[in-house]
Every structure is written in structure tokens, then in C-alpha cells.
Tab-separated table of C-alpha atoms and ligand atoms in Angstrom:
chain	number	residue	atom	x	y	z
A	23	UNK	CA	-23.767	31.529	-4.644
A	24	UNK	CA	-22.757	29.288	-7.511
A	25	UNK	CA	-25.097	28.595	-10.375
A	26	UNK	CA	-25.949	25.078	-9.244
A	27	UNK	CA	-26.273	26.196	-5.631
A	28	UNK	CA	-28.951	28.623	-6.843
A	29	UNK	CA	-30.800	25.769	-8.505
A	30	UNK	CA	-30.606	23.795	-5.284
A	31	UNK	CA	-31.850	26.702	-3.186
A	32	UNK	CA	-34.957	26.845	-5.351
A	33	UNK	CA	-35.869	23.192	-4.863
A	34	UNK	CA	-36.190	20.561	-2.121
A	35	UNK	CA	-33.000	19.470	-0.374
A	36	UNK	CA	-32.856	16.112	-2.130
A	37	UNK	CA	-33.379	17.463	-5.643
A	38	UNK	CA	-30.735	16.615	-8.202
A	39	UNK	CA	-28.365	19.507	-8.635
A	40	UNK	CA	-26.848	18.382	-11.851
A	41	UNK	CA	-28.788	17.901	-15.061
A	42	UNK	CA	-27.459	14.521	-16.184
A	43	UNK	CA	-29.248	14.674	-19.534
A	44	UNK	CA	-27.625	17.988	-20.399
A	45	UNK	CA	-24.186	16.695	-19.424
A	46	UNK	CA	-24.698	13.664	-21.643
A	47	UNK	CA	-25.817	15.826	-24.545
A	48	UNK	CA	-22.631	17.885	-24.263
A	49	UNK	CA	-20.394	14.852	-23.889
A	50	UNK	CA	-21.889	13.225	-26.981
A	51	UNK	CA	-21.607	16.426	-28.999
A	52	UNK	CA	-17.996	17.171	-28.029
A	53	UNK	CA	-16.580	13.614	-27.951
A	54	UNK	CA	-13.724	14.807	-25.757
A	55	UNK	CA	-13.174	11.522	-23.907
A	56	UNK	CA	-13.138	9.529	-27.136
A	57	UNK	CA	-10.760	11.850	-28.947
A	58	UNK	CA	-8.264	12.007	-26.081
A	59	UNK	CA	-8.275	8.229	-25.586
A	60	UNK	CA	-7.709	7.620	-29.293
A	61	UNK	CA	-4.914	10.168	-29.481
A	62	UNK	CA	-3.082	8.777	-26.451
A	63	UNK	CA	-3.303	5.260	-27.920
A	64	UNK	CA	-2.322	6.310	-31.439
A	65	UNK	CA	0.272	8.981	-30.661
A	66	UNK	CA	2.044	7.289	-27.738
A	67	UNK	CA	0.875	3.673	-27.916
A	68	UNK	CA	2.147	1.078	-25.434
A	69	UNK	CA	3.695	2.909	-22.472
A	70	UNK	CA	5.070	0.579	-19.862
A	71	UNK	CA	6.059	2.394	-16.667
A	72	UNK	CA	9.779	2.978	-16.575
A	73	UNK	CA	10.187	2.888	-20.368
A	74	UNK	CA	10.951	5.704	-22.806
A	75	UNK	CA	7.327	5.463	-23.976
A	76	UNK	CA	6.239	6.053	-20.366
A	77	UNK	CA	8.151	9.349	-20.486
A	78	UNK	CA	6.465	10.267	-23.756
A	79	UNK	CA	3.099	9.614	-22.112
A	80	UNK	CA	4.007	12.047	-19.317
A	81	UNK	CA	4.879	14.758	-21.863
A	82	UNK	CA	1.681	14.014	-23.780
A	83	UNK	CA	-0.443	14.363	-20.639
A	84	UNK	CA	1.159	17.666	-19.573
A	85	UNK	CA	0.496	19.151	-23.014
A	86	UNK	CA	-3.024	17.738	-23.091
A	87	UNK	CA	-4.056	19.124	-19.707
A	88	UNK	CA	-2.640	22.548	-20.595
A	89	UNK	CA	-4.446	22.552	-23.935
A	90	UNK	CA	-7.649	21.528	-22.156
A	91	UNK	CA	-7.627	24.630	-19.930
A	92	UNK	CA	-6.338	23.090	-16.690
A	93	UNK	CA	-4.305	25.213	-14.305
A	94	UNK	CA	-1.409	24.230	-12.040
A	95	UNK	CA	-0.455	21.514	-14.536
A	96	UNK	CA	2.675	19.797	-13.277
A	97	UNK	CA	4.446	16.491	-12.841
A	98	UNK	CA	5.177	14.885	-9.485
A	99	UNK	CA	8.131	12.509	-9.147
A	100	UNK	CA	7.568	8.740	-9.019
A	101	UNK	CA	10.359	6.207	-8.667
A	102	UNK	CA	9.656	3.071	-10.668
A	103	UNK	CA	11.432	-0.217	-10.073
A	104	UNK	CA	11.203	-1.078	-13.753
A	105	UNK	CA	10.508	-4.452	-15.315
A	106	UNK	CA	11.295	-5.321	-18.920
A	107	UNK	CA	10.064	-7.995	-21.273
A	108	UNK	CA	12.789	-9.737	-23.217
A	109	UNK	CA	12.831	-10.005	-26.999
A	110	UNK	CA	11.221	-13.438	-27.013
A	111	UNK	CA	8.802	-15.132	-24.614
A	112	UNK	CA	9.056	-18.804	-25.565
A	113	UNK	CA	6.759	-21.496	-24.252
A	114	UNK	CA	6.969	-24.772	-26.126
A	115	UNK	CA	5.023	-27.993	-25.859
A	116	UNK	CA	7.597	-30.758	-26.372
A	117	UNK	CA	7.157	-34.179	-27.945
A	118	UNK	CA	6.081	-35.489	-31.360
A	119	UNK	CA	2.980	-33.257	-31.549
A	120	UNK	CA	4.718	-30.362	-29.865
A	121	UNK	CA	4.759	-26.750	-30.995
A	122	UNK	CA	5.387	-23.263	-29.800
A	123	UNK	CA	2.465	-21.868	-27.802
A	124	UNK	CA	1.177	-18.284	-27.961
A	125	UNK	CA	2.443	-16.895	-24.691
A	126	UNK	CA	3.535	-13.747	-22.867
A	127	UNK	CA	5.640	-13.503	-19.745
A	128	UNK	CA	3.670	-11.974	-16.880
A	129	UNK	CA	4.745	-8.695	-15.385
A	130	UNK	CA	7.387	-9.006	-12.635
A	131	UNK	CA	8.251	-12.556	-13.688
A	132	UNK	CA	11.969	-13.271	-13.585
A	133	UNK	CA	13.589	-14.639	-16.698
A	134	UNK	CA	14.802	-18.212	-16.993
A	135	UNK	CA	18.399	-19.323	-17.458
A	136	UNK	CA	19.384	-18.919	-21.129
A	137	UNK	CA	18.826	-22.639	-21.768
A	138	UNK	CA	15.320	-22.333	-20.289
A	139	UNK	CA	13.364	-24.603	-17.958
A	140	UNK	CA	12.013	-28.008	-19.051
A	141	UNK	CA	9.699	-30.026	-16.901
A	142	UNK	CA	6.611	-32.163	-16.791
A	143	UNK	CA	3.320	-30.275	-16.538
A	144	UNK	CA	0.700	-30.571	-13.815
A	145	UNK	CA	-2.698	-29.039	-14.600
A	146	UNK	CA	-4.978	-27.547	-11.936
A	147	UNK	CA	-8.020	-25.297	-12.049
A	148	UNK	CA	-7.749	-23.812	-8.552
A	149	UNK	CA	-5.388	-23.311	-5.642
A	150	UNK	CA	-7.320	-25.978	-3.729
A	151	UNK	CA	-6.469	-28.483	-6.485
A	152	UNK	CA	-2.836	-27.314	-6.445
A	153	UNK	CA	-2.526	-27.766	-2.697
A	154	UNK	CA	-4.095	-31.220	-2.956
A	155	UNK	CA	-1.238	-32.254	-5.277
A	156	UNK	CA	1.169	-31.217	-2.537
A	157	UNK	CA	4.576	-32.779	-3.066
A	158	UNK	CA	3.757	-33.900	-6.641
A	159	UNK	CA	4.266	-30.258	-7.699
A	160	UNK	CA	7.983	-30.295	-6.838
A	161	UNK	CA	10.170	-29.943	-9.933
A	162	UNK	CA	7.156	-29.503	-12.251
A	163	UNK	CA	5.638	-26.689	-14.292
A	164	UNK	CA	2.192	-25.814	-12.975
A	165	UNK	CA	-0.525	-25.124	-15.562
A	166	UNK	CA	-3.466	-23.126	-14.179
A	167	UNK	CA	-6.406	-23.704	-16.474
A	168	UNK	CA	-9.648	-22.025	-15.642
A	169	UNK	CA	-11.756	-20.142	-18.191
A	170	UNK	CA	-12.952	-16.649	-17.368
A	171	UNK	CA	-16.614	-16.080	-18.198
A	172	UNK	CA	-17.960	-12.891	-19.709
A	173	UNK	CA	-19.492	-10.642	-17.095
A	174	UNK	CA	-20.607	-7.028	-16.896
A	175	UNK	CA	-18.567	-6.591	-13.692
A	176	UNK	CA	-15.152	-7.348	-12.191
A	177	UNK	CA	-16.295	-10.474	-10.289
A	178	UNK	CA	-14.598	-12.905	-12.705
A	179	UNK	CA	-11.401	-10.857	-12.765
A	180	UNK	CA	-11.285	-11.049	-8.993
A	181	UNK	CA	-11.868	-14.810	-8.727
A	182	UNK	CA	-10.273	-16.333	-11.847
A	183	UNK	CA	-7.706	-13.516	-11.842
A	184	UNK	CA	-6.351	-14.746	-8.506
A	185	UNK	CA	-4.674	-17.600	-10.427
A	186	UNK	CA	-2.542	-14.974	-12.162
A	187	UNK	CA	-2.087	-12.573	-9.235
A	188	UNK	CA	-0.850	-15.291	-6.856
A	189	UNK	CA	-0.136	-18.271	-9.139
A	190	UNK	CA	3.655	-18.040	-9.220
A	191	UNK	CA	3.934	-17.555	-5.464
A	192	UNK	CA	1.611	-20.479	-4.673
A	193	UNK	CA	3.366	-22.828	-7.109
A	194	UNK	CA	6.784	-21.642	-5.902
A	195	UNK	CA	5.897	-22.553	-2.318
A	196	UNK	CA	5.383	-26.171	-3.433
A	197	UNK	CA	8.687	-26.358	-5.302
A	198	UNK	CA	7.460	-25.872	-8.886
A	199	UNK	CA	10.168	-24.699	-11.311
A	200	UNK	CA	7.833	-22.640	-13.473
A	201	UNK	CA	4.174	-21.920	-14.129
A	202	UNK	CA	1.813	-20.998	-16.953
A	203	UNK	CA	-1.733	-19.703	-16.678
A	204	UNK	CA	-4.593	-19.669	-19.143
A	205	UNK	CA	-4.994	-15.990	-19.996
A	206	UNK	CA	-7.250	-13.985	-17.713
A	207	UNK	CA	-9.495	-12.790	-20.504
A	208	UNK	CA	-12.583	-13.699	-22.489
A	209	UNK	CA	-11.372	-13.331	-26.061
A	210	UNK	CA	-10.772	-16.079	-28.616
A	211	UNK	CA	-8.198	-14.377	-30.795
A	212	UNK	CA	-5.238	-16.602	-29.891
A	213	UNK	CA	-3.819	-13.634	-27.998
A	214	UNK	CA	-2.155	-14.116	-24.622
A	215	UNK	CA	-3.104	-11.563	-21.939
A	216	UNK	CA	-0.220	-10.290	-19.842
A	217	UNK	CA	-0.590	-8.622	-16.417
A	218	UNK	CA	1.157	-8.439	-13.094
A	219	UNK	CA	1.799	-11.277	-10.714
A	220	UNK	CA	2.846	-10.958	-7.092
A	221	UNK	CA	5.822	-12.687	-5.528
A	222	UNK	CA	6.160	-13.197	-1.803
A	223	UNK	CA	9.267	-12.591	0.231
A	224	UNK	CA	10.986	-15.849	1.115
A	225	UNK	CA	9.244	-17.809	-1.661
A	226	UNK	CA	11.313	-18.826	-4.732
A	227	UNK	CA	10.498	-16.521	-7.661
A	228	UNK	CA	9.619	-18.862	-10.498
A	229	UNK	CA	9.082	-17.819	-14.142
A	230	UNK	CA	5.419	-17.341	-15.039
A	231	UNK	CA	3.755	-16.856	-18.436
A	232	UNK	CA	0.202	-16.566	-19.784
A	233	UNK	CA	-1.074	-18.771	-22.625
A	234	UNK	CA	-3.689	-17.795	-25.197
A	235	UNK	CA	-7.010	-19.527	-24.481
A	236	UNK	CA	-6.654	-21.694	-27.605
A	237	UNK	CA	-3.200	-22.871	-26.499
A	238	UNK	CA	-4.479	-23.608	-23.002
A	239	UNK	CA	-7.147	-25.814	-24.605
A	240	UNK	CA	-4.510	-27.503	-26.767
A	241	UNK	CA	-2.328	-28.229	-23.753
A	242	UNK	CA	-5.336	-29.471	-21.800
A	243	UNK	CA	-6.246	-31.944	-24.588
A	244	UNK	CA	-2.635	-33.117	-24.818
A	245	UNK	CA	-2.594	-33.773	-21.064
A	246	UNK	CA	-5.733	-35.895	-21.394
A	247	UNK	CA	-3.758	-38.150	-23.764
A	248	UNK	CA	-0.800	-38.479	-21.418
A	249	UNK	CA	2.031	-36.750	-19.574
A	250	UNK	CA	3.457	-33.676	-21.309
A	251	UNK	CA	6.555	-31.576	-20.985
A	252	UNK	CA	6.867	-27.826	-21.466
A	253	UNK	CA	9.980	-25.778	-22.165
A	254	UNK	CA	9.925	-22.208	-20.858
A	255	UNK	CA	12.444	-19.672	-22.009
A	256	UNK	CA	11.890	-16.085	-20.847
A	257	UNK	CA	14.401	-13.251	-20.943
A	258	UNK	CA	12.333	-10.722	-18.968
A	259	UNK	CA	13.252	-9.410	-15.567
A	260	UNK	CA	13.796	-6.389	-13.389
A	261	UNK	CA	15.356	-3.313	-14.978
A	262	UNK	CA	16.910	-0.299	-13.249
A	263	UNK	CA	15.137	2.015	-10.848
A	264	UNK	CA	14.044	4.988	-12.929
A	265	UNK	CA	12.484	8.374	-12.350
A	266	UNK	CA	9.035	8.831	-13.807
A	267	UNK	CA	6.054	10.996	-12.913
A	268	UNK	CA	2.382	11.415	-12.180
A	269	UNK	CA	0.720	14.253	-14.071
A	270	UNK	CA	-1.636	16.569	-12.201
A	271	UNK	CA	-3.867	19.441	-13.321
A	272	UNK	CA	-6.679	21.382	-11.684
A	273	UNK	CA	-9.864	23.235	-12.428
A	274	UNK	CA	-10.218	25.448	-9.323
A	275	UNK	CA	-13.464	25.630	-7.364
A	276	UNK	CA	-15.373	28.893	-6.963
A	277	UNK	CA	-16.056	28.743	-3.240
A	278	UNK	CA	-13.765	26.248	-1.512
A	279	UNK	CA	-10.851	25.810	-3.898
A	280	UNK	CA	-8.777	24.190	-1.124
A	281	UNK	CA	-11.213	21.250	-1.061
A	282	UNK	CA	-10.537	18.631	-3.694
A	283	UNK	CA	-12.485	16.138	-5.748
A	284	UNK	CA	-9.930	13.857	-7.374
A	285	UNK	CA	-10.553	12.313	-10.787
A	286	UNK	CA	-7.917	9.707	-11.558
A	287	UNK	CA	-6.870	7.343	-14.310
A	288	UNK	CA	-3.556	5.685	-15.042
A	289	UNK	CA	-1.186	6.900	-17.687
A	290	UNK	CA	0.919	3.755	-18.023
A	291	UNK	CA	-0.136	0.617	-19.860
A	292	UNK	CA	1.284	-2.803	-20.581
A	293	UNK	CA	3.937	-3.115	-23.244
A	294	UNK	CA	1.644	-4.890	-25.703
A	295	UNK	CA	-1.226	-3.268	-27.590
A	296	UNK	CA	-1.666	0.511	-27.491
A	297	UNK	CA	-3.239	0.837	-24.040
A	298	UNK	CA	-6.446	2.152	-25.593
A	299	UNK	CA	-9.001	0.531	-23.269
A	300	UNK	CA	-6.510	0.160	-20.399
A	301	UNK	CA	-6.263	2.945	-19.612
A	302	UNK	CA	-6.352	5.430	-22.472
A	303	UNK	CA	-10.124	5.353	-22.120
A	304	UNK	CA	-9.867	6.261	-18.435
A	305	UNK	CA	-7.473	9.125	-19.176
A	306	UNK	CA	-9.940	10.481	-21.736
A	307	UNK	CA	-12.857	10.035	-19.341
A	308	UNK	CA	-11.131	11.670	-16.345
A	309	UNK	CA	-10.045	14.761	-18.290
A	310	UNK	CA	-13.375	15.199	-20.044
A	311	UNK	CA	-15.448	14.518	-16.917
A	312	UNK	CA	-13.489	17.142	-14.964
A	313	UNK	CA	-13.993	19.696	-17.751
A	314	UNK	CA	-17.726	19.019	-18.013
A	315	UNK	CA	-18.164	19.192	-14.230
A	316	UNK	CA	-16.094	22.380	-13.905
A	317	UNK	CA	-18.306	24.131	-16.436
A	318	UNK	CA	-21.067	23.938	-13.813
A	319	UNK	CA	-18.893	26.115	-11.517
A	320	UNK	CA	-18.861	23.920	-8.402
A	321	UNK	CA	-17.494	25.170	-5.083
A	322	UNK	CA	-14.604	22.720	-4.888
A	323	UNK	CA	-11.560	22.092	-7.043
A	324	UNK	CA	-11.569	19.253	-9.565
A	325	UNK	CA	-8.120	17.722	-9.668
A	326	UNK	CA	-7.137	15.269	-12.383
A	327	UNK	CA	-4.358	12.878	-11.383
A	328	UNK	CA	-2.879	10.670	-14.108
A	329	UNK	CA	-0.992	7.966	-12.251
A	330	UNK	CA	2.196	6.279	-13.362
A	331	UNK	CA	2.585	2.536	-12.961
A	332	UNK	CA	-0.784	1.302	-11.828
A	333	UNK	CA	-0.054	-1.883	-13.711
A	334	UNK	CA	2.670	-3.535	-11.692
A	335	UNK	CA	3.653	-1.489	-8.698
A	336	UNK	CA	1.043	1.183	-7.851
A	337	UNK	CA	4.133	3.354	-7.460
A	338	UNK	CA	2.399	6.506	-8.717
A	339	UNK	CA	-0.516	5.961	-6.355
A	340	UNK	CA	1.824	5.533	-3.383
A	341	UNK	CA	3.920	8.566	-4.383
A	342	UNK	CA	0.785	10.710	-4.626
A	343	UNK	CA	-0.542	9.517	-1.252
A	344	UNK	CA	2.849	10.283	0.376
A	345	UNK	CA	3.335	13.675	-1.263
A	346	UNK	CA	-0.216	14.764	-0.373
A	347	UNK	CA	-0.517	13.077	3.031
A	348	UNK	CA	-1.206	16.324	4.885
A	349	UNK	CA	-3.797	17.299	2.298
A	350	UNK	CA	-5.814	14.064	2.188
A	351	UNK	CA	-8.243	15.433	4.785
A	352	UNK	CA	-9.234	18.051	2.215
A	353	UNK	CA	-9.891	15.425	-0.467
A	354	UNK	CA	-13.683	15.165	-0.156
A	355	UNK	CA	-13.985	12.423	-2.786
A	356	UNK	CA	-11.867	10.443	-5.223
A	357	UNK	CA	-12.859	8.456	-8.282
A	358	UNK	CA	-10.825	6.574	-10.861
A	359	UNK	CA	-11.735	5.656	-14.435
A	360	UNK	CA	-9.991	2.342	-15.052
A	361	UNK	CA	-12.596	0.001	-16.444
A	362	UNK	CA	-12.320	0.553	-20.169
A	363	UNK	CA	-14.657	2.391	-22.487
A	364	UNK	CA	-17.922	0.563	-21.824
A	365	UNK	CA	-21.192	2.328	-21.020
A	366	UNK	CA	-22.283	3.164	-17.470
A	367	UNK	CA	-24.569	0.733	-15.640
A	368	UNK	CA	-24.775	2.624	-12.358
A	369	UNK	CA	-22.846	4.315	-9.610
A	370	UNK	CA	-20.455	2.651	-7.142
A	371	UNK	CA	-19.661	4.049	-3.710
A	372	UNK	CA	-17.320	2.484	-1.177
A	373	UNK	CA	-19.325	1.820	1.979
A	374	UNK	CA	-23.063	1.724	2.663
A	375	UNK	CA	-23.120	5.096	4.476
A	376	UNK	CA	-21.646	6.884	1.471
A	377	UNK	CA	-23.922	5.026	-0.928
A	378	UNK	CA	-26.989	6.185	1.019
A	379	UNK	CA	-25.882	9.806	0.597
A	380	UNK	CA	-25.191	9.446	-3.121
A	381	UNK	CA	-28.618	7.824	-3.549
A	382	UNK	CA	-30.138	11.008	-2.112
A	383	UNK	CA	-28.003	13.167	-4.390
A	384	UNK	CA	-29.159	11.224	-7.436
A	385	UNK	CA	-32.769	10.669	-6.354
A	386	UNK	CA	-34.976	9.839	-9.318
A	387	UNK	CA	-32.093	8.433	-11.366
A	388	UNK	CA	-32.782	5.143	-13.087
A	389	UNK	CA	-29.305	3.659	-12.630
A	390	UNK	CA	-28.626	1.975	-9.280
A	391	UNK	CA	-26.221	3.334	-6.659
A	392	UNK	CA	-24.391	0.342	-5.170
A	393	UNK	CA	-22.219	0.063	-2.070
A	394	UNK	CA	-18.978	-1.707	-3.064
A	395	UNK	CA	-15.900	-2.760	-1.073
A	396	UNK	CA	-13.397	-0.980	-3.342
A	397	UNK	CA	-13.075	1.030	-6.544
A	398	UNK	CA	-9.989	2.034	-8.567
A	399	UNK	CA	-6.714	0.402	-7.546
A	400	UNK	CA	-4.807	3.713	-7.446
A	401	UNK	CA	-7.268	4.954	-4.809
A	402	UNK	CA	-6.727	2.067	-2.406
A	403	UNK	CA	-3.758	3.843	-0.816
A	404	UNK	CA	-5.637	7.139	-0.231
A	405	UNK	CA	-6.215	6.674	3.482
A	406	UNK	CA	-9.669	7.768	4.548
A	407	UNK	CA	-10.703	9.498	1.314
A	408	UNK	CA	-14.301	8.675	0.225
A	409	UNK	CA	-14.244	6.696	-3.022
A	410	UNK	CA	-16.696	6.629	-5.875
A	411	UNK	CA	-16.796	5.213	-9.383
A	412	UNK	CA	-19.016	4.590	-12.318
A	413	UNK	CA	-19.980	0.940	-12.662
A	414	UNK	CA	-19.017	0.485	-16.316
A	415	UNK	CA	-20.066	-2.486	-18.403
A	416	UNK	CA	-16.862	-4.512	-18.834
A	417	UNK	CA	-18.314	-7.413	-20.840
A	418	UNK	CA	-16.137	-6.498	-23.869
A	419	UNK	CA	-13.216	-5.120	-21.878
A	420	UNK	CA	-11.620	-8.413	-20.886
A	421	UNK	CA	-11.669	-9.601	-24.474
A	422	UNK	CA	-8.748	-7.267	-25.224
A	423	UNK	CA	-7.394	-6.277	-21.793
A	424	UNK	CA	-3.564	-6.523	-21.617
A	425	UNK	CA	-3.253	-7.920	-25.163
A	426	UNK	CA	-1.817	-6.783	-28.456
A	427	UNK	CA	-5.415	-6.134	-29.499
A	428	UNK	CA	-5.982	-3.253	-27.062
A	429	UNK	CA	-6.061	-0.623	-29.789
A	430	UNK	CA	-8.141	2.497	-30.407
A	431	UNK	CA	-10.614	0.763	-32.749
A	432	UNK	CA	-11.978	-1.125	-29.691
A	433	UNK	CA	-13.377	2.098	-28.199
A	434	UNK	CA	-17.064	2.715	-28.846
A	435	UNK	CA	-17.339	6.497	-29.309
A	436	UNK	CA	-20.802	6.737	-27.788
A	437	UNK	CA	-20.315	4.364	-24.868
A	438	UNK	CA	-17.183	6.139	-23.645
A	439	UNK	CA	-18.941	9.523	-23.649
A	440	UNK	CA	-21.849	8.053	-21.698
A	441	UNK	CA	-19.389	7.013	-19.029
A	442	UNK	CA	-17.598	10.374	-19.139
A	443	UNK	CA	-20.929	12.140	-18.592
A	444	UNK	CA	-21.756	9.852	-15.660
A	445	UNK	CA	-18.352	10.530	-14.066
A	446	UNK	CA	-18.886	14.262	-14.641
A	447	UNK	CA	-22.225	14.088	-12.917
A	448	UNK	CA	-20.851	12.325	-9.869
A	449	UNK	CA	-17.875	14.689	-9.716
A	450	UNK	CA	-20.070	17.775	-10.002
A	451	UNK	CA	-22.298	16.565	-7.162
A	452	UNK	CA	-19.334	15.756	-4.920
A	453	UNK	CA	-17.742	19.104	-5.738
A	454	UNK	CA	-20.739	21.245	-4.911
A	455	UNK	CA	-22.891	19.573	-2.233
A	456	UNK	CA	-22.729	21.075	1.262
A	457	UNK	CA	-23.020	17.548	2.596
A	458	UNK	CA	-19.809	15.570	2.147
A	459	UNK	CA	-19.345	11.807	2.182
A	460	UNK	CA	-18.219	10.033	5.365
A	461	UNK	CA	-14.487	9.342	5.623
A	462	UNK	CA	-13.441	5.726	5.070
A	463	UNK	CA	-11.363	3.638	7.476
A	464	UNK	CA	-7.652	4.447	7.075
A	465	UNK	CA	-6.866	1.230	5.206
A	466	UNK	CA	-9.588	0.376	2.696
A	467	UNK	CA	-9.334	-3.130	1.210
A	468	UNK	CA	-6.811	-3.498	-1.617
A	469	UNK	CA	-8.696	-6.165	-3.554
B	8	ZN	ZN1	-5.930	-0.303	-15.876
């Protein structure tokens, strides 16, 4: 009988097995999540998948897991269809009051011809407004301008973010020659926020860049005075297919080591900033949470998976799901830390049936256990595996997300450990309870 099983045997079936307060005390004393996140950001910095820095991140993670006492530390191959930013992302407002705008090409955007693209701008705040313009979009540059509001959750990223995720494809369908989007972010630092966009087969791939909020406002005011032209000159585009890797390490269970609780985070970041909040914080949290949970000697194995290329391809997630397809039935739960370094607000479980079970596990806990449609993006391809997460407060996260300002100083040392302790608690419960969570449908929603 494991130590926590003995505690359970002494109490009622619904009693909490894991002492959350003790876990928190340890996390705050050791600061393991904070220190790892800061070191990854400072020592490796920006680490775009498919770049040399991405390889350095892989080496860093292997060394880190070994030094942290993990066993079976290894890399697993991931093929990345790389994408590279050019030396200069130029977006210029033309005319007598014109100027260069603060902009970044969006991930997966093609470059322009060397002479760039010049066209009149049409401004919209939604896809409905774009579709209403219909044929007037042909030959123009579409300007998506909708401000993201601060929120503790991902709701705004989902709704306003759609303009970035699908903006180039939607504008391309109507014959636009380029597009710009007001940054999907809440900061006012005149920093553009990059991020991936999705192109659709059969739809012209048009160049797409993000503008800093201040420059979006400037362009909006100019358009109120009259028609405006933009010049877009981007030298980004697809690079070669390259070999990269996920990094995996385990802390074996004491009773059912073949059963797995997966703690994930993504190792890659965008090529701007140092990837401190996204997702250095998650890497620190996943490693520390697994360590803290393993110290309680649960029955099952805690496996940390540090995914390559969450940001624009989910290629590491897909490679892991393929390589471990026959083993997914033995994954009793998976959770990913990919929501920055904010403090925990509660617990998220995919599906109402799973949430009801976790509520029993955590009976008496103040923080709510919510049923959600999805959690970490790297987990969306893990067919059937029950998914959990900590609902972290992201109200500061989107101020710096995918910008040059995503640096280690943005991490609050106490908040990140609070989240690490909450992840540890959830992982320890999932790794030691006799009762497991219900399997999910084979294809959980992607977004
Ligand atoms: Zn991320």
C-alpha cells in the first residue's frame, strides 16, 4: 500500500488524498517551477521550432530532466515543416502622413514579392462585416480591427483570436491581396503580437501581419479621414523540413508503473521575446508538478512530455500520439501547462462526467472544478485520453503573449508556484486513485 493509499484507507471514500496546503508550502519553498522557467528563457531564449535555438531547447530539456531525477529521459523524433521570419517585416502607411507601422508577420504567412504589395485598405471588425463587403475586398488589403479585452480566461483569445487564426484564409477567399490584424493581445506597449494563422487548401495564400494596438488605432483614425493605402513587404516563408524532437522523462509509479499520467508543456516558442510565459512557465510547472506529485509515491507513472512545435504545427503532439498510439489506453489522464505563469483559479476537466469525479476527489476545496470543452492544444490529438488542467488566471498573460516582451521578468515567482502546486495536486490524485476518469470520445474538439 502506498503512503497516500494508507491515508485514504483510514478515511471516507471521498476524502482528499493529497494535502494541497503541504504541496503549496513545498512549491513556494523550493521555487522549482520559477527557477526552471527563468533559466529556459534566459539560457535558451526564443526557440522557434525548426531553428537552431529549438535544438538547444531540446538539449536543455534533456539535461534538466536528468538533473531533476527523472528516469527514461529521451528524445522522440518530430519532423517540423519549418517557417522562418525574414530580416524585416515592413508594413507602411502611405501618403503625406504615412509612416512605418510596428508590425510582425504572422506564423506560416508567405512572403511578398521583393517589391512588396501595395493596395487600398478595407477595415472590418468581424468576418460578418468582411463577408458583407463581398466583391469590394478584391485587390485590397484587409485590416481586421477588433480590440481584445482583458479576461481571466481564454474566451477573448477564442473569439477575437479567430480573426488571426482564419483571417488570411477568409480574406484570400474574397480576392484580397494581403491582410493585417490588430494584435491579439491586451498590452499597450506598441508591440505587435505574432502567432500562427491557418491557410486552407485551394485558397490563395496571402501575406498576413499583425499590427501593434497603437498602430491599429492610428490606421483606424486615418481611415476615418479618407481612403488609405498600405505597403506590405515580408520576406518570411516556409523553410526546409527539419528533424527536431519531443523530450520525455518519467517518474515511475510504485504499483502500476505501466499506467501513465501525462504532464505536458511545449518546449518551442515564437521567435520574438524569450518564451518565458509561453511556454517556459509551463515547462517549469510541468517538471516541478511531476516532481512534487511523485514525492507522494503514487501508484502510476508521471510522465513529462515537452512538445516541439505547439506554436504553428502541433507536430510534436501528433508525433507523440502516433508513436504512442498503442499505449494511449494506458494513459489515465493528461494535462498541459500552457497558460502562462498566473495563479490558479480552479480546476478544468474535459467533460461533465470527468468533472463530477474530480469534484469528489477534491471535495472541500474552495476552488471550483469546471467542465470545459478542451484544455491544452497538444492534448487535442490524444484520442480518448481524459484531459485535465488548472484554470490559470491569464489576465496579464495576453499583455505579453507572442511579443518581444515575453521575458523572464514577467513571471511572478509566487503565482507560478501556486499553479505548479495545483497541477501537482491534480496529477497526484489522478496517479493514485483507484477510480479513473471516463475516456473521452476519440476526437475531442480542437478549439
Ligand atoms: Zn503556448
